[in-house]
mmCIF file of C-alpha atoms in Angstrom:
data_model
loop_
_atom_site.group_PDB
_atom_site.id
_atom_site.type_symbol
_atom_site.label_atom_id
_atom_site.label_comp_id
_atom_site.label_asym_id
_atom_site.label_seq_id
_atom_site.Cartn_x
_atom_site.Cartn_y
_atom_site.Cartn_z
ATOM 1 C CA UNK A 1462 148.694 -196.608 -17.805
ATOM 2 C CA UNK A 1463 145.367 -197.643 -19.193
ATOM 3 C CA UNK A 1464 145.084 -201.044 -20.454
ATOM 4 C CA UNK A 1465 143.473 -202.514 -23.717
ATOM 5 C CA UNK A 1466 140.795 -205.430 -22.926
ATOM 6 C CA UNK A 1467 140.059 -207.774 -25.534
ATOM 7 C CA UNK A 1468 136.643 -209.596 -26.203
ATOM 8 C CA UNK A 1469 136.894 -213.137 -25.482
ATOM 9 C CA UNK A 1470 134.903 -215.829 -27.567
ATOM 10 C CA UNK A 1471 132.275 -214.727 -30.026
ATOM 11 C CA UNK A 1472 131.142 -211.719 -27.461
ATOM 12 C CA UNK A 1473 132.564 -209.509 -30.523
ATOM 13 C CA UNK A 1474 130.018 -210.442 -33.229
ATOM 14 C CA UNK A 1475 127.145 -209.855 -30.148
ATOM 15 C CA UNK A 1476 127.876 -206.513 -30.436
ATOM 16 C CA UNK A 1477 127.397 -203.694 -33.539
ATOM 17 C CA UNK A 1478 128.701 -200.519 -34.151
ATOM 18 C CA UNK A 1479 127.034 -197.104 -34.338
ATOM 19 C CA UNK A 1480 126.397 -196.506 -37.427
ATOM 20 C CA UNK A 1481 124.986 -199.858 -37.843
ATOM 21 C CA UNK A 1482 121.990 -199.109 -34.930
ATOM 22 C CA UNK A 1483 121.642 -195.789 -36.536
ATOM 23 C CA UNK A 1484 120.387 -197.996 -40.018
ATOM 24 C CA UNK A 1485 118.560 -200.558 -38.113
ATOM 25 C CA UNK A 1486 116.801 -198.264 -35.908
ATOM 26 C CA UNK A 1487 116.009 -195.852 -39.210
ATOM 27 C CA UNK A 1488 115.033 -199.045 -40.978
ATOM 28 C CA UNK A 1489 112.610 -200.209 -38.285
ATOM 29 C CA UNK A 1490 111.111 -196.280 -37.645
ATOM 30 C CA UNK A 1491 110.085 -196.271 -41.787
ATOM 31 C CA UNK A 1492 108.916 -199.593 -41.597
ATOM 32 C CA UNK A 1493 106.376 -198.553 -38.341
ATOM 33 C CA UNK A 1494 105.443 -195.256 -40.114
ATOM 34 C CA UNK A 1495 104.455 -197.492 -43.392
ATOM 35 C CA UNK A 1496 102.095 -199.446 -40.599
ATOM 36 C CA UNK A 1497 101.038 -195.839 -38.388
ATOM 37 C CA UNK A 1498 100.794 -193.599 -41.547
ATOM 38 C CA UNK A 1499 97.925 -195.498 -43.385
ATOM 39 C CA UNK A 1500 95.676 -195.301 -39.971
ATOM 40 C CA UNK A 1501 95.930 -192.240 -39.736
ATOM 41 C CA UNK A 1502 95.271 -191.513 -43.172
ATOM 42 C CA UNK A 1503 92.084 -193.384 -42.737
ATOM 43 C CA UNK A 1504 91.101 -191.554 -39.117
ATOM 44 C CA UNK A 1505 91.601 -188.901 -41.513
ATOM 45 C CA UNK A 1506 89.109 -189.184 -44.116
ATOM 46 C CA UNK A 1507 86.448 -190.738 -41.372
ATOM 47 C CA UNK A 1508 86.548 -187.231 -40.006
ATOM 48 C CA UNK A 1509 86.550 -185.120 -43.071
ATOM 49 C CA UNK A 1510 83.433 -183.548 -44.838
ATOM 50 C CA UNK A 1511 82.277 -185.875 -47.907
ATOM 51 C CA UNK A 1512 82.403 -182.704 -50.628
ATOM 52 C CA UNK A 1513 85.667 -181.932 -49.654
ATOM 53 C CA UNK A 1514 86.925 -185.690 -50.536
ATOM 54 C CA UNK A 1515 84.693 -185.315 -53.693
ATOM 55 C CA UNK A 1516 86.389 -181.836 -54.797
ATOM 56 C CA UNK A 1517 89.991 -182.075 -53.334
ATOM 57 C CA UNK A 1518 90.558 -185.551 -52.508
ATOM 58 C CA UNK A 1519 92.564 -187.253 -49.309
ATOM 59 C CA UNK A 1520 94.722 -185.752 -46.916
ATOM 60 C CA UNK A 1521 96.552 -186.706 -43.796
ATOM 61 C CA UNK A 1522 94.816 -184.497 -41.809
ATOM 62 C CA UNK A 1523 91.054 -183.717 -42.232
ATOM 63 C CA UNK A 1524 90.902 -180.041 -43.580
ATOM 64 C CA UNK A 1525 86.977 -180.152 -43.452
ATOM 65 C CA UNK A 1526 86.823 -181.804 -40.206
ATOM 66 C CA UNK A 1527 83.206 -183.248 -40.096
ATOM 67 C CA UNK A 1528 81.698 -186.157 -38.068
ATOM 68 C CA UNK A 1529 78.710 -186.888 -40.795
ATOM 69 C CA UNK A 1530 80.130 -189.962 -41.575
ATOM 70 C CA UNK A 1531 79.763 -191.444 -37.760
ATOM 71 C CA UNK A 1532 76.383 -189.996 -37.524
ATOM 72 C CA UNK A 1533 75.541 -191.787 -40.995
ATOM 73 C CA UNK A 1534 76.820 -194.945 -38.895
ATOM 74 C CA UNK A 1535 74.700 -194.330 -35.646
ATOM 75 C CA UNK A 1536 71.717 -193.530 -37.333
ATOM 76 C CA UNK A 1537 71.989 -197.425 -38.218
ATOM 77 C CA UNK A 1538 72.045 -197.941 -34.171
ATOM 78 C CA UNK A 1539 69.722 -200.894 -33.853
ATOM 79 C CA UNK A 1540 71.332 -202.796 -36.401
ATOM 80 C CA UNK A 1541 74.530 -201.676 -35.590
ATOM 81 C CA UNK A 1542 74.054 -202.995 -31.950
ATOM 82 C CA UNK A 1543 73.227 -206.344 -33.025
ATOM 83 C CA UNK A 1544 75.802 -206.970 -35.488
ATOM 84 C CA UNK A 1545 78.280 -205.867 -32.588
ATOM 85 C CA UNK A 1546 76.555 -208.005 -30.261
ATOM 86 C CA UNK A 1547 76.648 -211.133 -32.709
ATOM 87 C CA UNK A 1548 80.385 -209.961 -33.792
ATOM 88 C CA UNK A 1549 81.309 -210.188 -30.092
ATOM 89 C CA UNK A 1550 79.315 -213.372 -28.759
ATOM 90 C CA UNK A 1551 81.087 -214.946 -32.668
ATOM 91 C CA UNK A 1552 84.236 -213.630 -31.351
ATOM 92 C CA UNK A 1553 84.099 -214.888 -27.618
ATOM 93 C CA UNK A 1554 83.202 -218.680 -28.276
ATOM 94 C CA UNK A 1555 84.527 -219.090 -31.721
ATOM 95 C CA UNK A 1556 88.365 -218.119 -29.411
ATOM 96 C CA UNK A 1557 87.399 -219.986 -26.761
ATOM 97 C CA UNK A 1558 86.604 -223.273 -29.039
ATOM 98 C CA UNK A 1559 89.230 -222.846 -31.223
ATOM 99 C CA UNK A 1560 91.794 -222.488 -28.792
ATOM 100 C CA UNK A 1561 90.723 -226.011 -26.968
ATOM 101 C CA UNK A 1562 90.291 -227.882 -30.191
ATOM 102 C CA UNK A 1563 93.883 -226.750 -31.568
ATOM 103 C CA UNK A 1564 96.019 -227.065 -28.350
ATOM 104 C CA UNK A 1565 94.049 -230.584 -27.672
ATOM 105 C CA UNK A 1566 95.349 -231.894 -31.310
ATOM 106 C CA UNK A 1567 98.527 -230.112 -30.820
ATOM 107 C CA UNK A 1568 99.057 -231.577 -27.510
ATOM 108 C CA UNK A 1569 97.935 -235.210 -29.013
ATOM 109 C CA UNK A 1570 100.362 -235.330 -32.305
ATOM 110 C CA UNK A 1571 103.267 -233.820 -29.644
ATOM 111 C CA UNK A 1572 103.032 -237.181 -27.810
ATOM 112 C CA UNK A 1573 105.921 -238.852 -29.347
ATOM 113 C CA UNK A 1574 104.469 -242.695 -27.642
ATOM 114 C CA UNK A 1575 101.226 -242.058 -29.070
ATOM 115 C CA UNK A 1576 100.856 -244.640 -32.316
ATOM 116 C CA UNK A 1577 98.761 -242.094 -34.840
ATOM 117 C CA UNK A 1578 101.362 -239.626 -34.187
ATOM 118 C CA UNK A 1579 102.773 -239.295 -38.104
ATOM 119 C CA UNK A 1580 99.594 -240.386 -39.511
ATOM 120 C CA UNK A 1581 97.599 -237.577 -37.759
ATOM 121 C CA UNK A 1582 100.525 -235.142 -38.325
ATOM 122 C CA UNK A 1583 100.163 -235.689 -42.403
ATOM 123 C CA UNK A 1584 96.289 -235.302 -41.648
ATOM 124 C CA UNK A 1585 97.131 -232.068 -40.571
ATOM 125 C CA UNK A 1586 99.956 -230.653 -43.006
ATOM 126 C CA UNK A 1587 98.014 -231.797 -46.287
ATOM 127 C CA UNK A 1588 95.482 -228.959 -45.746
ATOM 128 C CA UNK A 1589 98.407 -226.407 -45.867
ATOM 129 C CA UNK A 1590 99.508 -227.726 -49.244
ATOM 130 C CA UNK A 1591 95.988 -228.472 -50.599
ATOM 131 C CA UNK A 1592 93.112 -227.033 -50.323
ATOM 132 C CA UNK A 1593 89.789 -228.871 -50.887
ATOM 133 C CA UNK A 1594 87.876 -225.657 -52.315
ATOM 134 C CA UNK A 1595 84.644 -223.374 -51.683
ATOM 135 C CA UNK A 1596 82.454 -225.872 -53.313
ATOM 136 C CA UNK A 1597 83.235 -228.887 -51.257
ATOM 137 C CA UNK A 1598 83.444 -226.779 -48.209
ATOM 138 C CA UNK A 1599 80.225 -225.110 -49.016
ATOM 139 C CA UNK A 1600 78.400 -228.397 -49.599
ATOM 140 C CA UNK A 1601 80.131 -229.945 -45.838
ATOM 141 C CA UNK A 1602 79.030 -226.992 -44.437
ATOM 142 C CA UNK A 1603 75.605 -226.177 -45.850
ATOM 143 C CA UNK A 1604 73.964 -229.536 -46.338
ATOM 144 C CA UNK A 1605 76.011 -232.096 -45.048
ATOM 145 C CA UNK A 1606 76.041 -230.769 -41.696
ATOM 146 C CA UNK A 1607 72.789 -228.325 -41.902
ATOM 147 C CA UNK A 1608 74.670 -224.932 -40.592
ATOM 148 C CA UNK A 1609 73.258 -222.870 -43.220
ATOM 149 C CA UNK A 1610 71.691 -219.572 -41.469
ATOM 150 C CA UNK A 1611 72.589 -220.759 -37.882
ATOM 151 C CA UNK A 1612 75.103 -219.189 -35.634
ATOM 152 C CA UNK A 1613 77.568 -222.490 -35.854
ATOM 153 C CA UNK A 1614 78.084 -221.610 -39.593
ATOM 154 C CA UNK A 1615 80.218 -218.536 -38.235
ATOM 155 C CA UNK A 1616 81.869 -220.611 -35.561
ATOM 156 C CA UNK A 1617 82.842 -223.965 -36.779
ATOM 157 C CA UNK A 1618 84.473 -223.424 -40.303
ATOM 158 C CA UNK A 1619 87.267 -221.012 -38.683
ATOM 159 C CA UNK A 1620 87.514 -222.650 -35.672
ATOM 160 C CA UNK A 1621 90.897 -225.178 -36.348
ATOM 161 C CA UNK A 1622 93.386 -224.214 -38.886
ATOM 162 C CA UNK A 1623 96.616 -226.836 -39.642
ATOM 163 C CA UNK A 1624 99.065 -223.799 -39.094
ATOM 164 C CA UNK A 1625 97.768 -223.192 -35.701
ATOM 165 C CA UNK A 1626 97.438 -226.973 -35.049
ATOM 166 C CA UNK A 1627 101.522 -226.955 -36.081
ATOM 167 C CA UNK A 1628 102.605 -223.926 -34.089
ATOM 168 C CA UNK A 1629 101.233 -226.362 -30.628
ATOM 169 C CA UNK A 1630 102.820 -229.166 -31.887
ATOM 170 C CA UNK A 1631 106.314 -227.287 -31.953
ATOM 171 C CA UNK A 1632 105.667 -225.566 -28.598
ATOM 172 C CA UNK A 1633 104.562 -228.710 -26.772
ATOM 173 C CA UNK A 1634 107.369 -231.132 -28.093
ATOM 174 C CA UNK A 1635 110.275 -227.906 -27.441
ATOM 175 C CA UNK A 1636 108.978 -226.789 -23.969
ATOM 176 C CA UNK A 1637 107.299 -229.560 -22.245
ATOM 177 C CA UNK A 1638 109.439 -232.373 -20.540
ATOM 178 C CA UNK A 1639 108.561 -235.637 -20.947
ATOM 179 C CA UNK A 1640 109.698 -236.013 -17.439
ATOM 180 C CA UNK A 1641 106.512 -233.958 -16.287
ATOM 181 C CA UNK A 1642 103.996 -236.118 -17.973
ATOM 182 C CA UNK A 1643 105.572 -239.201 -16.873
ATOM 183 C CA UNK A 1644 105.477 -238.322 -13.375
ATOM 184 C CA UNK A 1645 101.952 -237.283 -13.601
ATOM 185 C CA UNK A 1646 101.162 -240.472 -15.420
ATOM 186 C CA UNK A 1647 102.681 -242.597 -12.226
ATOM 187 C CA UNK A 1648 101.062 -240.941 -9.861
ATOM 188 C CA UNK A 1649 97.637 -242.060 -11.767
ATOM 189 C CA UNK A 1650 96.565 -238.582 -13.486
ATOM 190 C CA UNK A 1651 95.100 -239.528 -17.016
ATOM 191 C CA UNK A 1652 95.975 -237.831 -20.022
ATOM 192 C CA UNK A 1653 92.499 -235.367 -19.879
ATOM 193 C CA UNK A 1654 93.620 -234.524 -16.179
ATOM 194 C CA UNK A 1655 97.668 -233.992 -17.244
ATOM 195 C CA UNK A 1656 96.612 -231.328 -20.140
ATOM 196 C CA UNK A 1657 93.954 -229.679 -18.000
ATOM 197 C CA UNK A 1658 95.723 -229.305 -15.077
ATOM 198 C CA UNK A 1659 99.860 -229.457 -16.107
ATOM 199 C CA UNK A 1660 99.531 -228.897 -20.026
ATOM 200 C CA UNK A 1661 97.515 -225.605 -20.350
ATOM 201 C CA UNK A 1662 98.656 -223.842 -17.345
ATOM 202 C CA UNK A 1663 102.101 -223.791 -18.073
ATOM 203 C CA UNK A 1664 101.429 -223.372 -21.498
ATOM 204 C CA UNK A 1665 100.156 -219.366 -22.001
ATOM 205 C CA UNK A 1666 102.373 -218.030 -24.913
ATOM 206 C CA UNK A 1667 100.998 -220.004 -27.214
ATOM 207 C CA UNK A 1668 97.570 -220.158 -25.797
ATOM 208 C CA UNK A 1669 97.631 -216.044 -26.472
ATOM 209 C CA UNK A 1670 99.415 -216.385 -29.391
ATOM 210 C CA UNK A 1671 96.516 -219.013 -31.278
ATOM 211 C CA UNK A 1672 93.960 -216.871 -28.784
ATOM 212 C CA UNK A 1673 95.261 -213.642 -30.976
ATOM 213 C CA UNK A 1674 94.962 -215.320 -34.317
ATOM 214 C CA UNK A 1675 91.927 -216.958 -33.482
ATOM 215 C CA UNK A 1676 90.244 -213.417 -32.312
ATOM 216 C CA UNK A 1677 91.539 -211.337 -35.385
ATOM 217 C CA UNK A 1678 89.951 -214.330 -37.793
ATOM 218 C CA UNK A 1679 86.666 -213.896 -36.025
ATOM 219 C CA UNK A 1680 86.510 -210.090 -35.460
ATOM 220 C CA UNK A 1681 87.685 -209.810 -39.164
ATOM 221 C CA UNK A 1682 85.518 -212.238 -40.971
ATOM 222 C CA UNK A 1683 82.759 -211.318 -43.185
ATOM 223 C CA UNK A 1684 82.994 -213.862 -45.923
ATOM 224 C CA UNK A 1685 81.498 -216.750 -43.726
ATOM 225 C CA UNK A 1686 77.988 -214.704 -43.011
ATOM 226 C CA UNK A 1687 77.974 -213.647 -46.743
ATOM 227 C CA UNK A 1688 77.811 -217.597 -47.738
ATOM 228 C CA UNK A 1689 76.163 -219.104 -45.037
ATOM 229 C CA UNK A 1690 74.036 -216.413 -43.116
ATOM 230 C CA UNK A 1691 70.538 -215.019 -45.194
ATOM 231 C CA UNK A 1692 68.764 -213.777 -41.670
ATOM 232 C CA UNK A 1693 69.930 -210.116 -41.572
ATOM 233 C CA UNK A 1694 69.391 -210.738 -37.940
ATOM 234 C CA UNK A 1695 72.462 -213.005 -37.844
ATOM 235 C CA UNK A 1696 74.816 -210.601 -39.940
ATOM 236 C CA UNK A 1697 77.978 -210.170 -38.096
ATOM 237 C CA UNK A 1698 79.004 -206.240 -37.972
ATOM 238 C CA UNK A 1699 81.777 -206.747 -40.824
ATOM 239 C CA UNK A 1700 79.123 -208.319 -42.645
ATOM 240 C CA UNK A 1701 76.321 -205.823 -42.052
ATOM 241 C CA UNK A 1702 78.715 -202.663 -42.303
ATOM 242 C CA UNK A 1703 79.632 -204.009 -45.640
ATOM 243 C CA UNK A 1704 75.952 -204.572 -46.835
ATOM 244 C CA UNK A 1705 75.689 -200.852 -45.823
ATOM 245 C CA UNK A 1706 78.138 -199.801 -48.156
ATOM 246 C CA UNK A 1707 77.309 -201.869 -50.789
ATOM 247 C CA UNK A 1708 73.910 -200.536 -50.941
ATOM 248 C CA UNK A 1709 74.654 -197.106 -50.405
ATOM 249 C CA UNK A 1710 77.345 -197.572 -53.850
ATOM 250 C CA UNK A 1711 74.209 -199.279 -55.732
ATOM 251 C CA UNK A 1712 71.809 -196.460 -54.734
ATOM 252 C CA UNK A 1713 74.697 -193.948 -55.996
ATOM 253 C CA UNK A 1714 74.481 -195.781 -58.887
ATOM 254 C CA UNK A 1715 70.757 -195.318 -59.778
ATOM 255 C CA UNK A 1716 70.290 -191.815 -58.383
ATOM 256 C CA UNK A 1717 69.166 -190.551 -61.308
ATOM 257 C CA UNK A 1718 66.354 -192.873 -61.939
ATOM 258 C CA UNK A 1719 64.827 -192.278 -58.345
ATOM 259 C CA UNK A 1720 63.046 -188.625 -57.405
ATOM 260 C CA UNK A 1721 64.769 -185.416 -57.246
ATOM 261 C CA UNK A 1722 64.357 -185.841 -53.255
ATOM 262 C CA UNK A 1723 65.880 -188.909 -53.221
ATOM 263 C CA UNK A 1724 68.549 -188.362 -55.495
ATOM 264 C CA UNK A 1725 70.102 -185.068 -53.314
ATOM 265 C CA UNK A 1726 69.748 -187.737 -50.183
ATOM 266 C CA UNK A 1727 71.668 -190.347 -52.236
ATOM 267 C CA UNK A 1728 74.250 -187.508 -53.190
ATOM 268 C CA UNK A 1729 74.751 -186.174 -49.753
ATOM 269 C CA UNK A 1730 75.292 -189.578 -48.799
ATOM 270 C CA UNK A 1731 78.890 -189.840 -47.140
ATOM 271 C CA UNK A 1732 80.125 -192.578 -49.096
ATOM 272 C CA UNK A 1733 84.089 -192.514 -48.724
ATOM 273 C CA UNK A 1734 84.019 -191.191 -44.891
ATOM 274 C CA UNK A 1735 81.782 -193.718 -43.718
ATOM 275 C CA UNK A 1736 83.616 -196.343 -45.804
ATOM 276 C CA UNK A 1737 87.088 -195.252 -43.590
ATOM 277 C CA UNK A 1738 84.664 -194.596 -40.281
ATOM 278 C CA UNK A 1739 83.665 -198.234 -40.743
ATOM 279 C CA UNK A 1740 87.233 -199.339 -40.854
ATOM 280 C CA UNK A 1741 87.536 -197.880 -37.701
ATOM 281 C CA UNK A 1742 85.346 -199.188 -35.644
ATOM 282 C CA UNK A 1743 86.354 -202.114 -36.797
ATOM 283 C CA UNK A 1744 90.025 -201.909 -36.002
ATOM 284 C CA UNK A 1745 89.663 -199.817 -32.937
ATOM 285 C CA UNK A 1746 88.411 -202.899 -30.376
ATOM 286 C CA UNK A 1747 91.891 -205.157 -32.271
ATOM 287 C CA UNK A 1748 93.916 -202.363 -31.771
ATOM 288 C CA UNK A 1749 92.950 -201.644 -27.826
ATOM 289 C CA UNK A 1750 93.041 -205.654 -27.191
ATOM 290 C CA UNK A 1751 96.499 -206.785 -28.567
ATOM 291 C CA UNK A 1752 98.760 -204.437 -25.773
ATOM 292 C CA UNK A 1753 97.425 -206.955 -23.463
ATOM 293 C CA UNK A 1754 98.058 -210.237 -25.122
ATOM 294 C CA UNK A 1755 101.519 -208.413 -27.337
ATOM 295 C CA UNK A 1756 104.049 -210.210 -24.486
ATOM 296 C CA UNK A 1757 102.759 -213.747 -24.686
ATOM 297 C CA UNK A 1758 102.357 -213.374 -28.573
ATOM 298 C CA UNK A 1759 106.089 -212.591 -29.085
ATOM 299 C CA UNK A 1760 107.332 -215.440 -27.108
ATOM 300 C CA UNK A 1761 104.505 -218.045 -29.040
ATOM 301 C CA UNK A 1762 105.997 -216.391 -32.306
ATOM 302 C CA UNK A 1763 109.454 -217.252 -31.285
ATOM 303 C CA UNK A 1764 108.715 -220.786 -30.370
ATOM 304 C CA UNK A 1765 111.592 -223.545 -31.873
ATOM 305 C CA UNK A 1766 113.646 -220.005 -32.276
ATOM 306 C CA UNK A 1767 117.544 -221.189 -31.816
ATOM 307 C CA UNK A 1768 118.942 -219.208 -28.840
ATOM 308 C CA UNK A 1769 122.585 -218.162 -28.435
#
């Protein structure tokens, strides 16, 4: 005779039915097609012929498959080059400085015996609340501290944000022991030598996590060479891929006022696939680099999560 177990506790509520994973897992496949779709709609258009966009519009797959719109982009290859090599050299330091400045302030307002502890930790929640504005950040930036048309001025404004700052706090005070500091502290390491060599080691899901923020910010930005940079030699390749576009738009603009021969280059021009082939290349190095760090960024997003 077979016998009826019972669930003991609160195992029960752990557990859902079948029709329930059916909706959660059909809620969760829409929601990663409304993410996949629109890439692919873009990869699209990159690879479709311009007159085709021009006469029958977008589709999800390209119809008139074409790579003009890359070879528009190469043809730029010098510049191109050294945009990507600014973009990447921005990218590199700008992560590795941010990273050190933000866990270093995170680990320091953590510190519940150090004295500035709640006056530092208003210091850095005001800025979420407030912002101080382009002007006065333009004016810091500019003249106060002379970055205009230097490589800093792409570094240094992004580098520490209070959010960031915030998410170490939380991880440092939830996962590292005072115990561990302590005992470091009586066997004579100082506090430079405890975060160094016990603090950051032990430490790497949120050091990816702020590392992953920290690198999208950078890769992404084109707003910071657009106020600060005027030496097209400095552009970063969001900034100078955008110039590109811009002028190719103005010269569509003013076709008509230039020759004839100009006017059927400026119309041949492919304006809307290059547009989505420069979104491309721009997402393609994100999308190849966050498999790598995607572990250590889910366990820095669930830091100060309540676990059953």
């Amino acid at each position: 005779m077979a016998t009826k177990t019972y669930e003991s506790g609160l195992d029960k509520f752990n557990r859902t039915s079948k029709g329930i994973n059916i909706l959660f897992n059909s809620i969760f496949l829409v929601i990663a097609l409304a993410c996949v779709v629109p890439v692919i709609v873009v990869l699209s258009i990159s690879l479709t012929n311009e007159s085709y966009i021009r006469e029958v519009g977008y589709s999800i797959f390209p119809a008139d498959f074409s790579f003009e719109a890359y070879s528009f982009i190469a043809k730029q290859g010098t510049m191109i080059l050294r945009a990507l090599g600014t973009s990447t050299l921005v990218t590199v330091v700008g992560t590795v400085l941010g990273v050190l400045l933000t866990t270093s302030m995170g680990y320091v307002i953590s510190r519940p015996s150090y004295k500035l502890k709640s006056f530092l930790t208003w210091i850095v929640f005001i800025p979420m609340v407030f912002n101080g504005g382009l002007v006065s950040s333009y004016f810091i930036n500019a003249n106060l501290l002379g970055l205009k048309d230097s490589f800093w001025a792409l570094i240094l404004p992004l580098a520490v944000s209070s959010f960031n700052v915030i998410i170490c706090k939380t991880f440092f005070t939830s996962t590292i022991p005072d115990g561990v500091i302590e005992s470091a502290e009586i066997d004579g390491a100082n506090q430079i030598r405890i975060f160094f060599s016990i603090i950051l080691p032990i430490s790497l899901p949120v050091l990816a996590t702020i590392g992953l923020f920290l690198c999208f910010n950078y890769w992404n930005d084109w707003f910071q060479s657009m106020l600060y940079i005027d030496n097209p030699n400095l552009y970063s390749l969001q900034a100078l891929l955008n110039n590109l576009m811009t002028n190719a738009d103005a010269l569509a603009r003013n076709a008509s006022s230039m020759g004839v021969s100009s006017a059927e280059l400026i119309a041949k021009m492919p304006k809307e696939s290059a547009r989505m082939a420069v979104a491309i290349l721009i997402i393609l190095p994100v999308a190849c680099a966050y498999p790598f760090f995607q572990r250590y960024f889910i366990s820095g997003l669930t830091v100060g999560a309540v676990k059953g």
